[in-house]
mmCIF file of C-alpha atoms in Angstrom:
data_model
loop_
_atom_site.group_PDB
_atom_site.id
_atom_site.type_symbol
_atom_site.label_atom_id
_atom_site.label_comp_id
_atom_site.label_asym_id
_atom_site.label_seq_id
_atom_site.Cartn_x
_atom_site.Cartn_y
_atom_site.Cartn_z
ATOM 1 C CA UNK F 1248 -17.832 28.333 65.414
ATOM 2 C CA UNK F 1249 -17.329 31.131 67.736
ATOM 3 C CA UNK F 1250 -15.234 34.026 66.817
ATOM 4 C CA UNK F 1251 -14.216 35.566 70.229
ATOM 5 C CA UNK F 1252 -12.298 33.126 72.982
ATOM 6 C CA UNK F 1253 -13.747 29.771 72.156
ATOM 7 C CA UNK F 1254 -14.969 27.029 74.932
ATOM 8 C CA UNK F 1255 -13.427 23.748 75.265
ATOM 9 C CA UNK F 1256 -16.938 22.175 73.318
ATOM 10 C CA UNK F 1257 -15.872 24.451 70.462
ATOM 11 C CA UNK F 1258 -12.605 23.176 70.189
ATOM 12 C CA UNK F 1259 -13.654 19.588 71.060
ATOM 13 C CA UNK F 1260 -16.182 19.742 68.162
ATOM 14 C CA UNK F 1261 -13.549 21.360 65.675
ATOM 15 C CA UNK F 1262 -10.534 18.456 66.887
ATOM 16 C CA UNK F 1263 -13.238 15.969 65.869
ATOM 17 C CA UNK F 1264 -12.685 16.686 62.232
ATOM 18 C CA UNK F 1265 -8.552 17.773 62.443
ATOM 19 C CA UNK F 1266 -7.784 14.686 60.843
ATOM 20 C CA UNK F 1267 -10.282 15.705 57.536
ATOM 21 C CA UNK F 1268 -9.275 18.888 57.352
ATOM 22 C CA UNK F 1269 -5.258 17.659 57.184
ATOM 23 C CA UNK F 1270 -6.145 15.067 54.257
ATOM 24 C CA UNK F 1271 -8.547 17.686 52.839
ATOM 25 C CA UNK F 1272 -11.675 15.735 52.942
ATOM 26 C CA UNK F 1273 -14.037 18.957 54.441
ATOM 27 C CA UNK F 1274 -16.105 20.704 51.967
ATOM 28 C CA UNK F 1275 -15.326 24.341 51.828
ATOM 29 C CA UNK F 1276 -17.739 25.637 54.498
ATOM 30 C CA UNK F 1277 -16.582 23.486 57.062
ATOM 31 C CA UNK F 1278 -12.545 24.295 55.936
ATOM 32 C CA UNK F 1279 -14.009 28.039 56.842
ATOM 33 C CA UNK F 1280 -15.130 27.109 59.795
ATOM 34 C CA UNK F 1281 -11.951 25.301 60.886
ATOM 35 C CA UNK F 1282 -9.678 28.851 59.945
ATOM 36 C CA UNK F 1283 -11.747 31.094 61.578
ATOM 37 C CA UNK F 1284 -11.750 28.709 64.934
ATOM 38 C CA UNK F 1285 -8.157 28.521 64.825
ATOM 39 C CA UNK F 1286 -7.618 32.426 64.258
ATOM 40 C CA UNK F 1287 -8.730 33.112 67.714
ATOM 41 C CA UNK F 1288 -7.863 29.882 69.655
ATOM 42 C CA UNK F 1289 -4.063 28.925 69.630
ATOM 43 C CA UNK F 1290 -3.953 25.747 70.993
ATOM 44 C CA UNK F 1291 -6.107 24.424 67.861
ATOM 45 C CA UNK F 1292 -4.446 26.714 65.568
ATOM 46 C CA UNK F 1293 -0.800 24.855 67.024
ATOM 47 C CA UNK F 1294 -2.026 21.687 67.071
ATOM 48 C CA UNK F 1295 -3.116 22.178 63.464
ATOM 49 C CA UNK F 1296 0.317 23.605 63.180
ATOM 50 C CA UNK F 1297 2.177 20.837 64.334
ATOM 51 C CA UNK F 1298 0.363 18.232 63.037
ATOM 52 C CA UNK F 1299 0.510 19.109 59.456
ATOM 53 C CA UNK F 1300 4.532 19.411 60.324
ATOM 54 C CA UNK F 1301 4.535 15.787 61.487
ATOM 55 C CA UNK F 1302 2.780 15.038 58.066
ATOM 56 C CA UNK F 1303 5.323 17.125 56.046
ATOM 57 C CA UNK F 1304 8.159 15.062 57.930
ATOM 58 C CA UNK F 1305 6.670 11.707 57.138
ATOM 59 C CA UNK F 1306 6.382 13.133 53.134
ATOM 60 C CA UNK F 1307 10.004 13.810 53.275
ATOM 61 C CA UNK F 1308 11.116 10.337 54.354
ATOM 62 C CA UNK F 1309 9.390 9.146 51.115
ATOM 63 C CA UNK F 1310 12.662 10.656 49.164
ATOM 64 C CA UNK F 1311 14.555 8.634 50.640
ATOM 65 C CA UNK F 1312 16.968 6.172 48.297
ATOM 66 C CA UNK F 1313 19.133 3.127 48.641
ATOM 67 C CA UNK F 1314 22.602 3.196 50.042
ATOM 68 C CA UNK F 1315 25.247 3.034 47.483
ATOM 69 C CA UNK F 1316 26.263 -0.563 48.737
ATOM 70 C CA UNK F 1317 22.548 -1.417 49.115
ATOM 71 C CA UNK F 1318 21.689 -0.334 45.618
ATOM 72 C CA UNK F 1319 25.142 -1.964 44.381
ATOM 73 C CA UNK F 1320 23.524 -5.201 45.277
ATOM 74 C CA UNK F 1321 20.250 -4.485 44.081
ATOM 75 C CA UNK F 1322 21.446 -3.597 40.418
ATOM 76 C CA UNK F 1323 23.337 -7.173 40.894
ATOM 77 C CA UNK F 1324 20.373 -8.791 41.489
ATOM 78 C CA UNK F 1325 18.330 -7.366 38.853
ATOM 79 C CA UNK F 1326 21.552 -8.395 36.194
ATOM 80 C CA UNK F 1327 21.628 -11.584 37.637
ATOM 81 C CA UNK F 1328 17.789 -12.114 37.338
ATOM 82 C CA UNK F 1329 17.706 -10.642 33.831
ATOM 83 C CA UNK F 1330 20.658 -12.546 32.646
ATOM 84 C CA UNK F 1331 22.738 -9.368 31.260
ATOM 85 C CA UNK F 1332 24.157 -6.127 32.394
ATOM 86 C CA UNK F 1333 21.355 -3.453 33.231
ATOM 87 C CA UNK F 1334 20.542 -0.735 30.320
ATOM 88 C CA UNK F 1335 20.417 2.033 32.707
ATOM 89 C CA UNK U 371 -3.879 29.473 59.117
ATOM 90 C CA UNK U 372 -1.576 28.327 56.008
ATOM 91 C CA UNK U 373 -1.010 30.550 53.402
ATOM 92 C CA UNK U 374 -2.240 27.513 50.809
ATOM 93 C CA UNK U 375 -5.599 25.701 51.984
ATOM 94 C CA UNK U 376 -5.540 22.680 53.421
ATOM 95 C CA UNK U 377 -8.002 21.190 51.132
ATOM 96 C CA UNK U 378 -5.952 22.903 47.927
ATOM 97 C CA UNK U 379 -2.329 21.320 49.738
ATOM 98 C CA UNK U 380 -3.885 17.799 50.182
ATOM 99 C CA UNK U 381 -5.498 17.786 46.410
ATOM 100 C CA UNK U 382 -1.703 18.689 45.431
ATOM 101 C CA UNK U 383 -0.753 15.494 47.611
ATOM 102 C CA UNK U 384 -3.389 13.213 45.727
ATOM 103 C CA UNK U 385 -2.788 14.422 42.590
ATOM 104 C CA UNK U 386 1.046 13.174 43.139
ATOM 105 C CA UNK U 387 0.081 10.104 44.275
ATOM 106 C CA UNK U 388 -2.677 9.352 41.398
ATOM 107 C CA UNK U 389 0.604 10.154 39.498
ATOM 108 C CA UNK U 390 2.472 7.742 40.982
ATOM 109 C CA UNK U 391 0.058 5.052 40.361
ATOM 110 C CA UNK U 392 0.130 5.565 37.118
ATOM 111 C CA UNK U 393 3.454 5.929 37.016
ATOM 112 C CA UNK U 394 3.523 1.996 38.046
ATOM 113 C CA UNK U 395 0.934 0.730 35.797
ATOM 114 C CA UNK U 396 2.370 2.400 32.730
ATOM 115 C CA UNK U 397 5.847 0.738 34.023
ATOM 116 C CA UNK U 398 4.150 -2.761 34.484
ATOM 117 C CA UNK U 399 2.299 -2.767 31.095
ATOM 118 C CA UNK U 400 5.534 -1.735 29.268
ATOM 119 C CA UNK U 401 7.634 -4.467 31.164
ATOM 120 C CA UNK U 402 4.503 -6.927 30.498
ATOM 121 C CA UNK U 403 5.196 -6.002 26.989
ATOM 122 C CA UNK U 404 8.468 -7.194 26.629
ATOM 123 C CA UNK U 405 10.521 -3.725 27.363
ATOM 124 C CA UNK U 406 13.741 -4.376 28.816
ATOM 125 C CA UNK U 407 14.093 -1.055 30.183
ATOM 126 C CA UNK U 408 10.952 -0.949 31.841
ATOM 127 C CA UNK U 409 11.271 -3.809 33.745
ATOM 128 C CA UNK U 410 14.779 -2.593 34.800
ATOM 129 C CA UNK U 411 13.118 0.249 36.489
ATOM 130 C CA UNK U 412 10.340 -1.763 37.673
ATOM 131 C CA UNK U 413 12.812 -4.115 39.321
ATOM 132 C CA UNK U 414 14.379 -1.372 40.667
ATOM 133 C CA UNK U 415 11.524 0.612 42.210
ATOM 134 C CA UNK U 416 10.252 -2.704 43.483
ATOM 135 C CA UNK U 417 13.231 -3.557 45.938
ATOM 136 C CA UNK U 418 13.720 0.534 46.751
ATOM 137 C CA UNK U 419 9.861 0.021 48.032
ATOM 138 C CA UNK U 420 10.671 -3.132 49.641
ATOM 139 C CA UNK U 421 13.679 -1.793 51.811
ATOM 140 C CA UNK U 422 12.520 1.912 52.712
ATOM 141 C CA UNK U 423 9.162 0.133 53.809
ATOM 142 C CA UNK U 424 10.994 -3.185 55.775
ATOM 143 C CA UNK U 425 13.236 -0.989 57.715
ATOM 144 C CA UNK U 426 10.452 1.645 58.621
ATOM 145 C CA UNK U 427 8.120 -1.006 60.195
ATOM 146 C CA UNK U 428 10.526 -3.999 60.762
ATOM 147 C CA UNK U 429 14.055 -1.861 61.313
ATOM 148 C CA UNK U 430 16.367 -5.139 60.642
ATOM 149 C CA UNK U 431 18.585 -3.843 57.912
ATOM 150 C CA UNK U 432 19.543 -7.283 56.788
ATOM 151 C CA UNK U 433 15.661 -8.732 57.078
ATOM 152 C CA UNK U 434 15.404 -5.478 54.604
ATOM 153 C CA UNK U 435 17.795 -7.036 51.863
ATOM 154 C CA UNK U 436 15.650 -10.844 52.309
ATOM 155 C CA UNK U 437 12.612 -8.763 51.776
ATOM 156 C CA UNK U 438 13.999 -6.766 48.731
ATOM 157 C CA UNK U 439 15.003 -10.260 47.413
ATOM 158 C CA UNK U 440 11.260 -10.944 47.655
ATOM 159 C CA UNK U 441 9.499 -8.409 46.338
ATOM 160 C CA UNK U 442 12.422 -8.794 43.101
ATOM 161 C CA UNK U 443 11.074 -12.492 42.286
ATOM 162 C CA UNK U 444 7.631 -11.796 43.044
ATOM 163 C CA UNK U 445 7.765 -8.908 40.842
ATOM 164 C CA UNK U 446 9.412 -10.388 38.258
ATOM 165 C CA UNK U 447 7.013 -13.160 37.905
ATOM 166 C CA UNK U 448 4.050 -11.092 38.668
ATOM 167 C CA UNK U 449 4.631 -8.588 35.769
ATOM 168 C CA UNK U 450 4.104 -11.003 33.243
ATOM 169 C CA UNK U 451 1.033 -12.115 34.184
ATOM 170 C CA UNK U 452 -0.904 -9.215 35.593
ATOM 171 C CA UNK U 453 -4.113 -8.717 34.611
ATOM 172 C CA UNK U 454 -5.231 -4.896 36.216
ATOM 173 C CA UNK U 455 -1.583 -2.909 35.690
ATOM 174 C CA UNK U 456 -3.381 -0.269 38.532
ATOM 175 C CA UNK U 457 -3.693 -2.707 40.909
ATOM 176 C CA UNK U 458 0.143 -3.479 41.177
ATOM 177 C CA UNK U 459 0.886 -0.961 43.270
ATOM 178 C CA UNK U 460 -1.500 -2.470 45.943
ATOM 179 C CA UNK U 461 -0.079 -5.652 45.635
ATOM 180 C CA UNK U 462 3.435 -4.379 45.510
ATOM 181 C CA UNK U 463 3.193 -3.010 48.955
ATOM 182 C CA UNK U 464 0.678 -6.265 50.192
ATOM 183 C CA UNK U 465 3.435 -8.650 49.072
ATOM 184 C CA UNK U 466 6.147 -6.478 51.005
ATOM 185 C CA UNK U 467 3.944 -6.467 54.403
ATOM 186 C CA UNK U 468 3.401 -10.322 53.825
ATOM 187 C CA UNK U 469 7.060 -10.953 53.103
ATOM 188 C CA UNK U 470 8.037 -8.392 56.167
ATOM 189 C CA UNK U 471 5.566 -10.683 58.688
ATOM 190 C CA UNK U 472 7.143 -13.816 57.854
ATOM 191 C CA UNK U 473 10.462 -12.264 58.677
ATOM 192 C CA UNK U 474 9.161 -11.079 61.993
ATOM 193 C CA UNK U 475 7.854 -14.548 62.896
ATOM 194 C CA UNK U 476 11.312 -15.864 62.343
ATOM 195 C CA UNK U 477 12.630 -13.839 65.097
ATOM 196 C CA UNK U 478 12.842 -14.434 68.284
ATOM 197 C CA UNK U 479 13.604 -12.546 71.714
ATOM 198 C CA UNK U 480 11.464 -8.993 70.098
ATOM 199 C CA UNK U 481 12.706 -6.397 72.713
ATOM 200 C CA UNK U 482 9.214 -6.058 75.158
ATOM 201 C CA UNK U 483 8.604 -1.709 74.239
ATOM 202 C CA UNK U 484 7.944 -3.252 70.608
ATOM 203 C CA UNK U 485 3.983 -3.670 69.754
ATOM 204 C CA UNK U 486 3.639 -6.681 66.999
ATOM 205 C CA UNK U 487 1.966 -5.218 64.286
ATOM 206 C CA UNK U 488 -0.541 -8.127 64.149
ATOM 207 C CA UNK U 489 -1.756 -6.485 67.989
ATOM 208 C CA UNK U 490 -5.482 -5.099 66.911
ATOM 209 C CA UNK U 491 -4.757 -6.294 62.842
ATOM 210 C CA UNK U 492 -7.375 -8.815 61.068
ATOM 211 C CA UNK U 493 -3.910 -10.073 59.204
ATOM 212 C CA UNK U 494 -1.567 -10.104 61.641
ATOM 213 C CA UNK U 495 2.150 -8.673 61.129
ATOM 214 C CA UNK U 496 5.247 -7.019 63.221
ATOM 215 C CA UNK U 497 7.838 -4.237 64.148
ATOM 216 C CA UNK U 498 11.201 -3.573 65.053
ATOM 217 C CA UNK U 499 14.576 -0.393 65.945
ATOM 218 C CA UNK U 500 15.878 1.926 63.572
ATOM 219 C CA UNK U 501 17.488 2.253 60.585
ATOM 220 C CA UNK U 502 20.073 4.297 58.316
ATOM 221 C CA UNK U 503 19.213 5.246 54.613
ATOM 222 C CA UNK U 504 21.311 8.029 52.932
ATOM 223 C CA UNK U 505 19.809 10.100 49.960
ATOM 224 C CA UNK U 506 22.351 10.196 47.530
ATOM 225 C CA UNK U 507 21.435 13.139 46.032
ATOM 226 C CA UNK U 508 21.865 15.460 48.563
ATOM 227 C CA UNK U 509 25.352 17.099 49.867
ATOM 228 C CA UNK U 510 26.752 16.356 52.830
ATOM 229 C CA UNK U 511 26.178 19.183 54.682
ATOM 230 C CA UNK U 512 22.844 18.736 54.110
ATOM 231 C CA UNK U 513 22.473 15.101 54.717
ATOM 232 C CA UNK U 514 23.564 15.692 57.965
ATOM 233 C CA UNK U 515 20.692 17.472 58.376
ATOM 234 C CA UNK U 516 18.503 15.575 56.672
ATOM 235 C CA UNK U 517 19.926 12.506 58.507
ATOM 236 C CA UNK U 518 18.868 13.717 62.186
ATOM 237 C CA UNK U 519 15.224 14.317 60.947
ATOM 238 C CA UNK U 520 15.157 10.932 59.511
ATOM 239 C CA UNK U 521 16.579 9.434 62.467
ATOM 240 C CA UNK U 522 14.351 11.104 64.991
ATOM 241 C CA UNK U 523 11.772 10.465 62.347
ATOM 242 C CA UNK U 524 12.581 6.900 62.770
ATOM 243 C CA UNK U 525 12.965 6.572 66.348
ATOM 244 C CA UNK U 526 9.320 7.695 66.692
ATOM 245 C CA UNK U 527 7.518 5.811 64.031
ATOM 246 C CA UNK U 528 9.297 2.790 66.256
ATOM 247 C CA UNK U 529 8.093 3.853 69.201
ATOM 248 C CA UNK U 530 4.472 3.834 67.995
ATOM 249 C CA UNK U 531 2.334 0.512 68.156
ATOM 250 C CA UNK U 532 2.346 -1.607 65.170
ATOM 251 C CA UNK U 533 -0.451 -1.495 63.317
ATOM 252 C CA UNK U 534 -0.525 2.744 64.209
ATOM 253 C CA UNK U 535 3.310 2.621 62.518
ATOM 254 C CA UNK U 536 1.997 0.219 59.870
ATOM 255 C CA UNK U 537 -0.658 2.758 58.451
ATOM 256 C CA UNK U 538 0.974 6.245 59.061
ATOM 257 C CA UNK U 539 3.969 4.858 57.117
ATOM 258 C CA UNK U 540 1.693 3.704 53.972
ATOM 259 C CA UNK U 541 -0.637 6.660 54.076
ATOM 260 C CA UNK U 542 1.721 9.561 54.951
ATOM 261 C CA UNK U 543 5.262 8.162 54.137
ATOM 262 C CA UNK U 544 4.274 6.029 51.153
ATOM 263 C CA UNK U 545 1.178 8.493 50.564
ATOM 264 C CA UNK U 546 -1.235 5.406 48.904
ATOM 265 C CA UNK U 547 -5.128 6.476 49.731
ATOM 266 C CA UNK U 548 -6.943 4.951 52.513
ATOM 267 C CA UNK U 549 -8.883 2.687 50.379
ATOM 268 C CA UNK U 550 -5.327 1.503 49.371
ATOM 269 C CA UNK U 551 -3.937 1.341 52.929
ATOM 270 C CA UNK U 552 -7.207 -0.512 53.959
ATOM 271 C CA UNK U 553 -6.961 -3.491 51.226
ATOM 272 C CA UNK U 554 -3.370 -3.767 52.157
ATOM 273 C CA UNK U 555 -3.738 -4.266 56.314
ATOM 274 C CA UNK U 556 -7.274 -5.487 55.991
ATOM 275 C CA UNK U 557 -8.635 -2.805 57.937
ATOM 276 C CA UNK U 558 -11.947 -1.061 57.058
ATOM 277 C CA UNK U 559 -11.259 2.565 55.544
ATOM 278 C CA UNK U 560 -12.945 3.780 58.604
ATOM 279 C CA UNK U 561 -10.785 1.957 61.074
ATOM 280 C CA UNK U 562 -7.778 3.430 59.150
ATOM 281 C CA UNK U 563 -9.043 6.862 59.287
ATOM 282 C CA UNK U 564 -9.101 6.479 63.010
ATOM 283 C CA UNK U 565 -5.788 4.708 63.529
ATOM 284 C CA UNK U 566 -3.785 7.345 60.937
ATOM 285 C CA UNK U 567 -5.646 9.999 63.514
ATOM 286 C CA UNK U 568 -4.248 8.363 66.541
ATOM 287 C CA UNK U 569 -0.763 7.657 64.978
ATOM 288 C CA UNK U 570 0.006 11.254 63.984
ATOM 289 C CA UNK U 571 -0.970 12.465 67.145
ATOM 290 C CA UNK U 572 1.154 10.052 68.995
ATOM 291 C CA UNK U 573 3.893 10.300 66.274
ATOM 292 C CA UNK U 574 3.323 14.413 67.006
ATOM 293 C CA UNK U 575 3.989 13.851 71.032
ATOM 294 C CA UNK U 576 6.796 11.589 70.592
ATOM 295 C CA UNK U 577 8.822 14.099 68.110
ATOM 296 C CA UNK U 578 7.754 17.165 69.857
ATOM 297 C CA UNK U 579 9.482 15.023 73.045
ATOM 298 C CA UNK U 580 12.679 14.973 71.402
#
């Protein structure tokens, strides 16, 4: 990759493997070679940026839990299922 | 560039889910087994999977509750019988896509700006608007917070096409591994490679639009 202002072909070549870099599948040279790209060309270095945000985001939403009057039903079902009041 | 590598940040990722699937296949050997408390939690975890996952693609809350009922007696019966405790996870979330498609064929009148999920899928599935879920652990204040990114969270992932919504929510939401997601939509690991590509770039757009 270049290190000074780099050419639309640079950057074209380096978005081709954004999504490996973000789920970490690039071997160490080519994660090199993605940083130093993005230290002198912005628009790569926000996509980057922005994508791994989106990412982060979509984590979060895995926390999520039941609503109390969702998970109130749920426990019923699981009692009712089971045949006695839950241990927990 | 971040602080962390990227390749060091999405190891940590892996490692928790790796965790996670063990996490079920310890759960579904001890409720095989016969411990009550095990399949309590099994039972649980089963219909929390089935309505965070229903709403996200389908977005009916009461289609969410049918599907939770689902994945409870499929669960139930499929416990006992299992004969690869790693592979439950898999079929957890393949049972809760099946069960969420047969919903979505029941309904009728889909607005038009929804893609069916089946549009460019070998299986075939659906979609649907969005949805409210609360964590109960946090405080208000910051639920309220928390809420907004989840709902503008949730008014993208709608917005995307199906299948694109399908796979982002498995691979980055539910964070299972693209051999995973690819065995549960039927897609070749490449194709969801590709797709997950397209759908956080489009799921990047419509956010950043917001």
């Amino acid at each position: 990759m270049n290190t000074s202002a780099p050419r639309p072909a640079a950057c074209q070549q380096m978005l081709a493997g954004i999504a490996h870099y973000l789920d970490g599948e690039l071997d160490a040279v080519a994660c090199a070679e993605v940083e130093r790209h993005c230290e002198t060309c912005v628009s790569c270095a926000a996509l980057i940026d922005s994508l791994r945000l989106t990412v982060g985001l979509c984590r979060q939403a895995a926390a999520l839990t039941l609503p109390d009057d969702v998970r109130v039903r749920a426990r019923a079902r699981v009692e009712r299922l089971l045949g006695t009041p839950l241990t927990e | 560039m971040p602080a962390v590598p990227e390749s060091a940040t999405a190891a940590a990722s892996a490692a928790a889910a790796a965790r996670t699937k063990a996490e079920y296949a310890s759960l579904v050997t001890a409720a095989a087994t016969g411990e009550r408390g095990a399949m309590e939690r099994l039972l649980m975890r089963a219909q929390e999977v089935a309505y965070r996952f229903s709403l996200l693609v389908c977005g009916h809350p009461e289609d969410a509750e049918d599907v939770m009922q689902d994945a409870l007696l499929k669960t139930y019966e499929h416990a006992s019988r299992i004969a690869d405790p790693s592979a439950f996870r898999t079929w957890l979330y393949t049972t809760v896509r099946n069960a969420c498609l047969m919903k979505r064929r029941r309904h009728v009148g889909e607005p038009a700006n929804f893609d069916s999920i089946e549009q460019g899928n070998d299986r075939g599935e659906s979609s649907e608007g969005p949805v409210q879920v609360v964590d109960r652990s946090t405080p208000v204040d910051e639920q309220m917070i928390q809420h907004s990114s989840d709902e503008r969270l949730r008014t993208a992932l709608q917005s995307l096409p199906g299948p694109h919504r399908m796979i982002v929510i498995l691979r980055d939401i539910e964070e299972l591994s693209t051999r995973e997601v690819a065995e549960i939509t039927g897609y070749s690991e490449a194709n969801v490679k590709t797709r997950l590509h397209r759908a956080r770039l489009m799921l990047r757009r419509r956010l950043e639009a917001r």
